[in-house]
mmCIF file with all atom_site columns, C-alpha atoms in Angstrom:
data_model
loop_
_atom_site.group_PDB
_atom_site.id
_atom_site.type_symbol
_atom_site.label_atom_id
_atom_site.label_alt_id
_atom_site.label_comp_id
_atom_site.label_asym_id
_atom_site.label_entity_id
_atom_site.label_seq_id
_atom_site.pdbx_PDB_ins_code
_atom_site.Cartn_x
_atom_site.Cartn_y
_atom_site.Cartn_z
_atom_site.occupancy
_atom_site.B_iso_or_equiv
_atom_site.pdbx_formal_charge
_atom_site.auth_seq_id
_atom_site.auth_comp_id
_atom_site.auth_asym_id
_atom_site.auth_atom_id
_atom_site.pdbx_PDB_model_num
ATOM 1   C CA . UNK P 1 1   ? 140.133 -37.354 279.990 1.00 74.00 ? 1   UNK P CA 1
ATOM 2   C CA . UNK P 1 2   ? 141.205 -40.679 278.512 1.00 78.00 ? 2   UNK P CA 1
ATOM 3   C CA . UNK P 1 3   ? 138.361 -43.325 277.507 1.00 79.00 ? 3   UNK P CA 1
ATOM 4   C CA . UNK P 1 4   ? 138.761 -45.387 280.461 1.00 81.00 ? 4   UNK P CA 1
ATOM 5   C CA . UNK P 1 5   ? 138.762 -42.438 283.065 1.00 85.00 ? 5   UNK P CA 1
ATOM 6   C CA . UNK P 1 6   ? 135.138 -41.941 281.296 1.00 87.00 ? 6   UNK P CA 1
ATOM 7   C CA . UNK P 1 7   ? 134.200 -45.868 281.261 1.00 86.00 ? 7   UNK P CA 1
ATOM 8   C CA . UNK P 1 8   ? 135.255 -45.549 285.198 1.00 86.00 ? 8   UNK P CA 1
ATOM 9   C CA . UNK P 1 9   ? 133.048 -42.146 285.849 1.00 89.00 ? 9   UNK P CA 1
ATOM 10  C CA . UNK P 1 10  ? 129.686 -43.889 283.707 1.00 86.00 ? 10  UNK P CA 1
ATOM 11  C CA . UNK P 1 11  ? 130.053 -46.788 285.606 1.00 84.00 ? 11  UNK P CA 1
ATOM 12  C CA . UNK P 1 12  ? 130.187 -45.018 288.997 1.00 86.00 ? 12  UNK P CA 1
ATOM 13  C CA . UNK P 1 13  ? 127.009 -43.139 288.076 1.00 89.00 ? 13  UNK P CA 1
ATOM 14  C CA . UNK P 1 14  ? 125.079 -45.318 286.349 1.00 86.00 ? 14  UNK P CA 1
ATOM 15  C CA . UNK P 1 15  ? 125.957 -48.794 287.635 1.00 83.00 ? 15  UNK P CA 1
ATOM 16  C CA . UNK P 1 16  ? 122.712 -50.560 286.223 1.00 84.00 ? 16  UNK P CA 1
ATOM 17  C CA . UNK P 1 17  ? 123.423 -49.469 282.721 1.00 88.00 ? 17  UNK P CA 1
ATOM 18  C CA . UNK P 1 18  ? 124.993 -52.218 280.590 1.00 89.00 ? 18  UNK P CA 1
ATOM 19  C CA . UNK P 1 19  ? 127.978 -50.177 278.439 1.00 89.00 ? 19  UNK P CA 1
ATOM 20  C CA . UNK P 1 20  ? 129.529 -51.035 274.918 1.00 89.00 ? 20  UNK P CA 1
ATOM 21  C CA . UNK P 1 21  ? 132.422 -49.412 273.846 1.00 87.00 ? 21  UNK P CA 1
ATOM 22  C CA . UNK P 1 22  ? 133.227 -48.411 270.378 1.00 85.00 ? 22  UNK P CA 1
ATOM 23  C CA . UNK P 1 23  ? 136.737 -48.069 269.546 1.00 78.00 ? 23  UNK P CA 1
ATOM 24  C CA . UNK P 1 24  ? 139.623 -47.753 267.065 1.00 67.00 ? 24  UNK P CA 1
ATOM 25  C CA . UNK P 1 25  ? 141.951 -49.608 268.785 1.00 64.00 ? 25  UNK P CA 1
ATOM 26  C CA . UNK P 1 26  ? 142.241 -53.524 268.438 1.00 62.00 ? 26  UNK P CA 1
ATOM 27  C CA . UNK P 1 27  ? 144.998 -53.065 271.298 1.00 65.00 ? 27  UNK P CA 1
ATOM 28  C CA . UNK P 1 28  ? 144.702 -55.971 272.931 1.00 70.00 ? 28  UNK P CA 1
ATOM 29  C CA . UNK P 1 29  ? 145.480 -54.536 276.558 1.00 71.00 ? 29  UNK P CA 1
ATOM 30  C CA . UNK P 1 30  ? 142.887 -51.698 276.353 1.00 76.00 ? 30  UNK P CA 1
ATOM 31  C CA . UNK P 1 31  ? 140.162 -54.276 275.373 1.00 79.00 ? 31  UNK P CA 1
ATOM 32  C CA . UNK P 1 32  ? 141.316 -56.215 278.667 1.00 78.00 ? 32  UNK P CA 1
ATOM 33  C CA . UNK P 1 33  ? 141.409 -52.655 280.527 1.00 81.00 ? 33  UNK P CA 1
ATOM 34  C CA . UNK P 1 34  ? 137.921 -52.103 278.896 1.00 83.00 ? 34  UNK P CA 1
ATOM 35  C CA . UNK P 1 35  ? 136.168 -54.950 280.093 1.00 82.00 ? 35  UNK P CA 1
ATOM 36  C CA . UNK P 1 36  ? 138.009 -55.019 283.674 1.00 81.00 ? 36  UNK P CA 1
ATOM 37  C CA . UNK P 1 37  ? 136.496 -51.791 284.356 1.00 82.00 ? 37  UNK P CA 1
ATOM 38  C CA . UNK P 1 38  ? 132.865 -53.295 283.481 1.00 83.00 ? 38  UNK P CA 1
ATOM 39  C CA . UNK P 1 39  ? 132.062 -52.769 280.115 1.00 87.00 ? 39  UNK P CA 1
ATOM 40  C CA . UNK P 1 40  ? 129.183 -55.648 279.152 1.00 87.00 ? 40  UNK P CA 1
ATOM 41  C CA . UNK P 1 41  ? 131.061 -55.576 275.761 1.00 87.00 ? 41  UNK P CA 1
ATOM 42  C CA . UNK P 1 42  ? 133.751 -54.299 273.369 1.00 85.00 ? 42  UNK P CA 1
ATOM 43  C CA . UNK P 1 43  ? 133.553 -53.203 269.161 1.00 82.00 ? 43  UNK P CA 1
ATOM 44  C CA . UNK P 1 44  ? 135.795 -52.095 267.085 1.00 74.00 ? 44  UNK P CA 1
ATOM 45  C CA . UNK P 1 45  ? 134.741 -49.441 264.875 1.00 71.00 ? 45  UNK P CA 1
ATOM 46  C CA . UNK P 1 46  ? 136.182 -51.626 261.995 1.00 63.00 ? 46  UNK P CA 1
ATOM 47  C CA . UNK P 1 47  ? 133.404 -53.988 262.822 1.00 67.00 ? 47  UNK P CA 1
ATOM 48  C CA . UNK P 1 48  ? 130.232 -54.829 260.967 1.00 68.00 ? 48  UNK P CA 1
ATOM 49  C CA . UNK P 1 49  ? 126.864 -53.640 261.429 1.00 74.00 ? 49  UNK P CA 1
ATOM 50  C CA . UNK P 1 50  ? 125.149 -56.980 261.830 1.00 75.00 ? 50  UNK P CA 1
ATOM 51  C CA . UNK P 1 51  ? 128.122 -57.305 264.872 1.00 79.00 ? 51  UNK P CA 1
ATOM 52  C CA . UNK P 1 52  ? 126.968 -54.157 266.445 1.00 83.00 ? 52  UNK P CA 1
ATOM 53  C CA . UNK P 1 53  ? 123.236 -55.034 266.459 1.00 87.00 ? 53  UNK P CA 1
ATOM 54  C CA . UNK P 1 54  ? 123.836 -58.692 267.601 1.00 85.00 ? 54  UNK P CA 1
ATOM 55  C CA . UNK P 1 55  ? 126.127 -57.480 270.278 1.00 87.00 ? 55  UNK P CA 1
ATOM 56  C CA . UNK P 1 56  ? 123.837 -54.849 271.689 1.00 90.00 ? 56  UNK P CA 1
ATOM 57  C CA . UNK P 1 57  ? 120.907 -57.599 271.599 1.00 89.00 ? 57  UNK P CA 1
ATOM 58  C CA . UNK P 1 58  ? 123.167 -59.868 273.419 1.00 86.00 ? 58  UNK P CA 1
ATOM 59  C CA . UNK P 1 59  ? 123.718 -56.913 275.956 1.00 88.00 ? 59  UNK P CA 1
ATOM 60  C CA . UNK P 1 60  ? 120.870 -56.157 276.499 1.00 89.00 ? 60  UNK P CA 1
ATOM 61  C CA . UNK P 1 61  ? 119.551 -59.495 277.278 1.00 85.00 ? 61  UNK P CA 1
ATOM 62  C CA . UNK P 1 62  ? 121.788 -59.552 279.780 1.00 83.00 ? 62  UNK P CA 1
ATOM 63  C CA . UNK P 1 63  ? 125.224 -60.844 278.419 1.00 80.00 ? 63  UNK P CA 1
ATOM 64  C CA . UNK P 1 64  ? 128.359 -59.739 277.999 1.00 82.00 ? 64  UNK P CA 1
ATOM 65  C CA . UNK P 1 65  ? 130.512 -59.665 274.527 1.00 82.00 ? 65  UNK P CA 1
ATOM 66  C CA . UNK P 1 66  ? 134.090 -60.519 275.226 1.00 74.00 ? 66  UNK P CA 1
ATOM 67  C CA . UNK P 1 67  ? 136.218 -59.281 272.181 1.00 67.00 ? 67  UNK P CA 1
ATOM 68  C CA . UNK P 1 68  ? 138.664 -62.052 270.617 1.00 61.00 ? 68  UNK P CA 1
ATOM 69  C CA . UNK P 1 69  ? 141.797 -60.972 272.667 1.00 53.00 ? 69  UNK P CA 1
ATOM 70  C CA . UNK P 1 70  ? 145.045 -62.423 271.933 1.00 45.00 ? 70  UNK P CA 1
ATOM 71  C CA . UNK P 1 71  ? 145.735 -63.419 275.420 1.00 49.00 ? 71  UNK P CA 1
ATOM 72  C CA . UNK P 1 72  ? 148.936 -61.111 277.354 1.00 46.00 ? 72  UNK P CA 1
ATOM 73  C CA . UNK P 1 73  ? 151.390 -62.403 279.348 1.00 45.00 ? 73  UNK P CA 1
ATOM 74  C CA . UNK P 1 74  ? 152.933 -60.640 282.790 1.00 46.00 ? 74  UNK P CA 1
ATOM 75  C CA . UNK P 1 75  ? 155.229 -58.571 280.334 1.00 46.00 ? 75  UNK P CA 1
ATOM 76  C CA . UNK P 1 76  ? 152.175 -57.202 278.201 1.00 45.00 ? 76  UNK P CA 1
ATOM 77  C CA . UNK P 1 77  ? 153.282 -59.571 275.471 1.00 42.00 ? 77  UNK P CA 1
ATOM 78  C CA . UNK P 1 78  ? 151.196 -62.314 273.606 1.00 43.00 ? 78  UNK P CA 1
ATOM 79  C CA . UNK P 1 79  ? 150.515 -65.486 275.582 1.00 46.00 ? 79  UNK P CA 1
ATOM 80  C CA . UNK P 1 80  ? 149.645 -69.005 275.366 1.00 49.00 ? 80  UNK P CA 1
ATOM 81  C CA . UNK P 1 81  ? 146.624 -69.044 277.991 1.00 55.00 ? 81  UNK P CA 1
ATOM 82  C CA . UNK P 1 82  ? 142.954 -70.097 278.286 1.00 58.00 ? 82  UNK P CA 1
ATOM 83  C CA . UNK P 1 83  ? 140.742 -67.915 276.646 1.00 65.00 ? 83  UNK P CA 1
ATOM 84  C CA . UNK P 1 84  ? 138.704 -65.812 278.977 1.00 71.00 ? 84  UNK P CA 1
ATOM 85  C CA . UNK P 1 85  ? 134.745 -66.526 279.166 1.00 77.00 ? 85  UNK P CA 1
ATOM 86  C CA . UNK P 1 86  ? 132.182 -65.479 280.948 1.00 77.00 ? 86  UNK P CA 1
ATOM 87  C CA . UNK P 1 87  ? 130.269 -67.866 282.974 1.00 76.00 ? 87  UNK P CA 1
ATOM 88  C CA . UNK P 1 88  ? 127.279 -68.099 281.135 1.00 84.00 ? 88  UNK P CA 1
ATOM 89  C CA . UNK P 1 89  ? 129.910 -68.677 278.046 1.00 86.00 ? 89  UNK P CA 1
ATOM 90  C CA . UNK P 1 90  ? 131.688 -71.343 279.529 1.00 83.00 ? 90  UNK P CA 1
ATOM 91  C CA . UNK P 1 91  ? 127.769 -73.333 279.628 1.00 87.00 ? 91  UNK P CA 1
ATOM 92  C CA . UNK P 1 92  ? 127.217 -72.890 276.646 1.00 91.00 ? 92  UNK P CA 1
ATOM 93  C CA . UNK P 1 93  ? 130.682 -74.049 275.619 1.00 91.00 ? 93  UNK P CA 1
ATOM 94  C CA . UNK P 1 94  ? 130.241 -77.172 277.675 1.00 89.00 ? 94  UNK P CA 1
ATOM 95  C CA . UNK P 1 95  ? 127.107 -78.096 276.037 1.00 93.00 ? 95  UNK P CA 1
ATOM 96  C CA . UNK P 1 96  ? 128.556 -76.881 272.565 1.00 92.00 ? 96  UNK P CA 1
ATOM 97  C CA . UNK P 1 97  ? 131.475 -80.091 273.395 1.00 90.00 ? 97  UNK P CA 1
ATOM 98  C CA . UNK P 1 98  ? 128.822 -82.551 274.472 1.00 91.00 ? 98  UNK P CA 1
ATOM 99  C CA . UNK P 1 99  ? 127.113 -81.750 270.684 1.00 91.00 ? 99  UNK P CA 1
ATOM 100 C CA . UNK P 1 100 ? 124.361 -79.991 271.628 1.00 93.00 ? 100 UNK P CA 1
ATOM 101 C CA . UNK P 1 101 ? 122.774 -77.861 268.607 1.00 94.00 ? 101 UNK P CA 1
ATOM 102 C CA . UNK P 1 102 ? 121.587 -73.959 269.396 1.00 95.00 ? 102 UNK P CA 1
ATOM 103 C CA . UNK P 1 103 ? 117.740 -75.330 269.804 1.00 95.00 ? 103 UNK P CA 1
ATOM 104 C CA . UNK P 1 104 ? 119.299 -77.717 272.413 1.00 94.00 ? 104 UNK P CA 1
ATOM 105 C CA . UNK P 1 105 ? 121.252 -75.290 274.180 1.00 93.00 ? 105 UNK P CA 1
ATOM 106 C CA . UNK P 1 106 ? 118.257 -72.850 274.433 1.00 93.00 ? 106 UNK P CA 1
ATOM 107 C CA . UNK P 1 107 ? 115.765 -74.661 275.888 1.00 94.00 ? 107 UNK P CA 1
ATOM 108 C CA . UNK P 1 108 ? 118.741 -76.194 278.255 1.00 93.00 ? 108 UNK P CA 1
ATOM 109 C CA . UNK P 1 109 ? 119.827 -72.908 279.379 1.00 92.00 ? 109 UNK P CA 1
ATOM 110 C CA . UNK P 1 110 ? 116.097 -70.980 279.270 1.00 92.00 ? 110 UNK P CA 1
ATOM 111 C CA . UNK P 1 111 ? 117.623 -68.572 276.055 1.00 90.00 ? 111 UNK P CA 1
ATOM 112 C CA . UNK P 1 112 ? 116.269 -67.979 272.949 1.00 92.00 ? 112 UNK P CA 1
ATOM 113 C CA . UNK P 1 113 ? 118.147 -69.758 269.899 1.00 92.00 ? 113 UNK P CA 1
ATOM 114 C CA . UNK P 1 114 ? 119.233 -65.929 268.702 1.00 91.00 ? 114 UNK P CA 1
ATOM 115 C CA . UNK P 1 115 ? 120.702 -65.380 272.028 1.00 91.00 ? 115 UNK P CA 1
ATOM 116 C CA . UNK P 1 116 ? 122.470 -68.935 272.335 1.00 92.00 ? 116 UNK P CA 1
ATOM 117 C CA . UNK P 1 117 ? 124.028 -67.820 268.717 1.00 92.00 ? 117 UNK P CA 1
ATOM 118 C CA . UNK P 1 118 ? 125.037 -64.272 270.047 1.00 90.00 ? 118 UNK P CA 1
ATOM 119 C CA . UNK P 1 119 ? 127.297 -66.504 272.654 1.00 90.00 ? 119 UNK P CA 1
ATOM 120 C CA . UNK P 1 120 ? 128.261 -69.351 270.268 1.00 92.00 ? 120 UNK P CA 1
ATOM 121 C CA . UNK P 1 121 ? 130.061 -66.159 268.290 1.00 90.00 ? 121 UNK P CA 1
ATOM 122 C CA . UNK P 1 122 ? 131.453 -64.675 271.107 1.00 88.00 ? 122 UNK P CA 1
ATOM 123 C CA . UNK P 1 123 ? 133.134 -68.349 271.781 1.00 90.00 ? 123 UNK P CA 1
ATOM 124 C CA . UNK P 1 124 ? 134.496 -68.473 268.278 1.00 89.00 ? 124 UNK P CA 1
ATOM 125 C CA . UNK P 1 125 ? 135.774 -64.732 268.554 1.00 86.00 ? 125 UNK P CA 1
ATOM 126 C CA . UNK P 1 126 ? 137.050 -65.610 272.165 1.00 84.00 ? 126 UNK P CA 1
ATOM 127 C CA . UNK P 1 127 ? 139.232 -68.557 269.929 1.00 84.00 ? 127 UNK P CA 1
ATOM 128 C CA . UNK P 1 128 ? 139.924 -67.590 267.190 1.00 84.00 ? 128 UNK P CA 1
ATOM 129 C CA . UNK P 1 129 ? 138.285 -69.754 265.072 1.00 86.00 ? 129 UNK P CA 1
ATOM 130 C CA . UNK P 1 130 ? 135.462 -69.362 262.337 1.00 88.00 ? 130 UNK P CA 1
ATOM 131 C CA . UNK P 1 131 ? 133.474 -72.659 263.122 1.00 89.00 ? 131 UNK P CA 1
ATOM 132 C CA . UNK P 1 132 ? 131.451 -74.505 266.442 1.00 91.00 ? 132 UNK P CA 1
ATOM 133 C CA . UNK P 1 133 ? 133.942 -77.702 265.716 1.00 88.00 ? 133 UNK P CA 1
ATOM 134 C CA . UNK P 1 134 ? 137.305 -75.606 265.644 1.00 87.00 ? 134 UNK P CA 1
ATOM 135 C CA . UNK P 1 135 ? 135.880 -74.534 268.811 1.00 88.00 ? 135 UNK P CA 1
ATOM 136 C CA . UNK P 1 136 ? 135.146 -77.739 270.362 1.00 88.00 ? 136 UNK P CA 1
ATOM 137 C CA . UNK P 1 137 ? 138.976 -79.004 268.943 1.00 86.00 ? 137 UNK P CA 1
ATOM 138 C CA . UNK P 1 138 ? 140.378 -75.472 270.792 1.00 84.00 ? 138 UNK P CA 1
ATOM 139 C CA . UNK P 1 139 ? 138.272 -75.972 273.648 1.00 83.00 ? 139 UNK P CA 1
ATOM 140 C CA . UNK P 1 140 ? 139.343 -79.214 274.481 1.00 81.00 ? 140 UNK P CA 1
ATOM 141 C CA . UNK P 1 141 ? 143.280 -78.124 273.880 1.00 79.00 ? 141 UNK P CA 1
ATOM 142 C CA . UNK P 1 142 ? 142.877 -75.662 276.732 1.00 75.00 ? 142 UNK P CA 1
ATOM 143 C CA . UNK P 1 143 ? 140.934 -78.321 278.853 1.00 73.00 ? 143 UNK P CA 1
ATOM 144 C CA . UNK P 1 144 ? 138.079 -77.387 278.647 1.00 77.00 ? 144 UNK P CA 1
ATOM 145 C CA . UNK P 1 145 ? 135.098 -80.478 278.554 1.00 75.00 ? 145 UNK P CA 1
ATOM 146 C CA . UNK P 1 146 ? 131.822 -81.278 278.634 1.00 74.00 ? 146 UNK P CA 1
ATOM 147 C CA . UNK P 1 147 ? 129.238 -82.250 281.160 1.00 68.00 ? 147 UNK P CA 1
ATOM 148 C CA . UNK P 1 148 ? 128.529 -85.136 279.536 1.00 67.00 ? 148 UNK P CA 1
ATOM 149 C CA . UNK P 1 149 ? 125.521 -85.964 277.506 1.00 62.00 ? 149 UNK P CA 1
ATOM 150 C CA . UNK P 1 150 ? 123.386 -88.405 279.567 1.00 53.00 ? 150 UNK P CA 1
ATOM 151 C CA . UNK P 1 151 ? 120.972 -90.039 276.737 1.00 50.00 ? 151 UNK P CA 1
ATOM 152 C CA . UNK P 1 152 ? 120.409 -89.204 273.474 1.00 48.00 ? 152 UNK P CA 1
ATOM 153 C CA . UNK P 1 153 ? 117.723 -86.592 271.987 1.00 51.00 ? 153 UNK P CA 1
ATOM 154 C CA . UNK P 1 154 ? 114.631 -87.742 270.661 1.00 54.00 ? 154 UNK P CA 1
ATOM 155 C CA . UNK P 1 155 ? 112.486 -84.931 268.588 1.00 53.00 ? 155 UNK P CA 1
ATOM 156 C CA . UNK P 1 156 ? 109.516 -85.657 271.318 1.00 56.00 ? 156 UNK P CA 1
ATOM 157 C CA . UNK P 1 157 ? 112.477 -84.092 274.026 1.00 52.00 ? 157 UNK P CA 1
ATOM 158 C CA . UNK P 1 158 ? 112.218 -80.862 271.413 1.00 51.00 ? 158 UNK P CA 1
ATOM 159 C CA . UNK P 1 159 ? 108.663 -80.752 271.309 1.00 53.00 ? 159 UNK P CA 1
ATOM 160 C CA . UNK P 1 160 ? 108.474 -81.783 267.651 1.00 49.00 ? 160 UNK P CA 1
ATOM 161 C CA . UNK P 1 161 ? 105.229 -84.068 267.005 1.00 45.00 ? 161 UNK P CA 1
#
């Protein structure tokens, strides 16, 4: 039985149970097959500890860990498309582009700051890039934008005396 015959038959039988999957492979098709079939997130066992335990916080708060895929096209090969995020991803990305820090986000969205940073990684894994304002640079090369800040921040909006 393959992996993703078994990611199919634990899904079937316990469909409330968020599942992470562990693997060797950095194929970038079986990480796409992997979280098609319903897998909340994706590791490689190459990964680092500090990954696995943000990841499985993230999961178990409810999110989802999308690996950095390099995107396929119809033939299997590499392709030039829009990095996939989730929804609640895609939020936090818009806020991310109207400069919003983590605390900002948090409070916006109703998440803790650790959680907001669990999905400000998975947006830098998701493309490529190591920092929040490659992301925003990406992010706006594959259309993405923002909402649009309506006013400014003042501490007092944070709570801060």
């Amino acid at each position: 039985m393959s992996g993703l015959e078994a990611l199919d038959i634990f899904a079937r039988q316990h469909p409330a149970l968020p599942i992470i999957v562990i693997s060797g492979s950095v194929n970038p098709r079986i990480m796409q097959q992997v979280m098609n079939k319903g897998a909340a997130a994706f590791l490689t066992k190459s990964g680092m500890s500090d990954e696995l335990l943000s990841v499985t916080r993230l999961v178990l708060a409810g999110g989802v860990h999308m690996p950095a895929l390099a995107p396929l096209s119809s033939e299997g090969g590499p392709a030039d498309a829009t990095p996939l995020l989730t929804p609640r991803q895609e939020e936090v990305l818009q806020l991310l582009l109207d400069g919003y820090t983590n605390k900002e986000i948090g409070r916006m969205l109703f998440l803790s700051e650790e959680t907001v940073k669990n999905h400000v990684s998975s947006i830098l894994r998701c493309f490529g890039v190591t920092t929040r304002t490659q992301a925003v640079l990406v992010a706006r090369r594959h259309g993405y934008a923002g909402a649009g800040r309506a006013q400014p921040l003042t501490p007092g909006d944070l709570g801060a005396a």
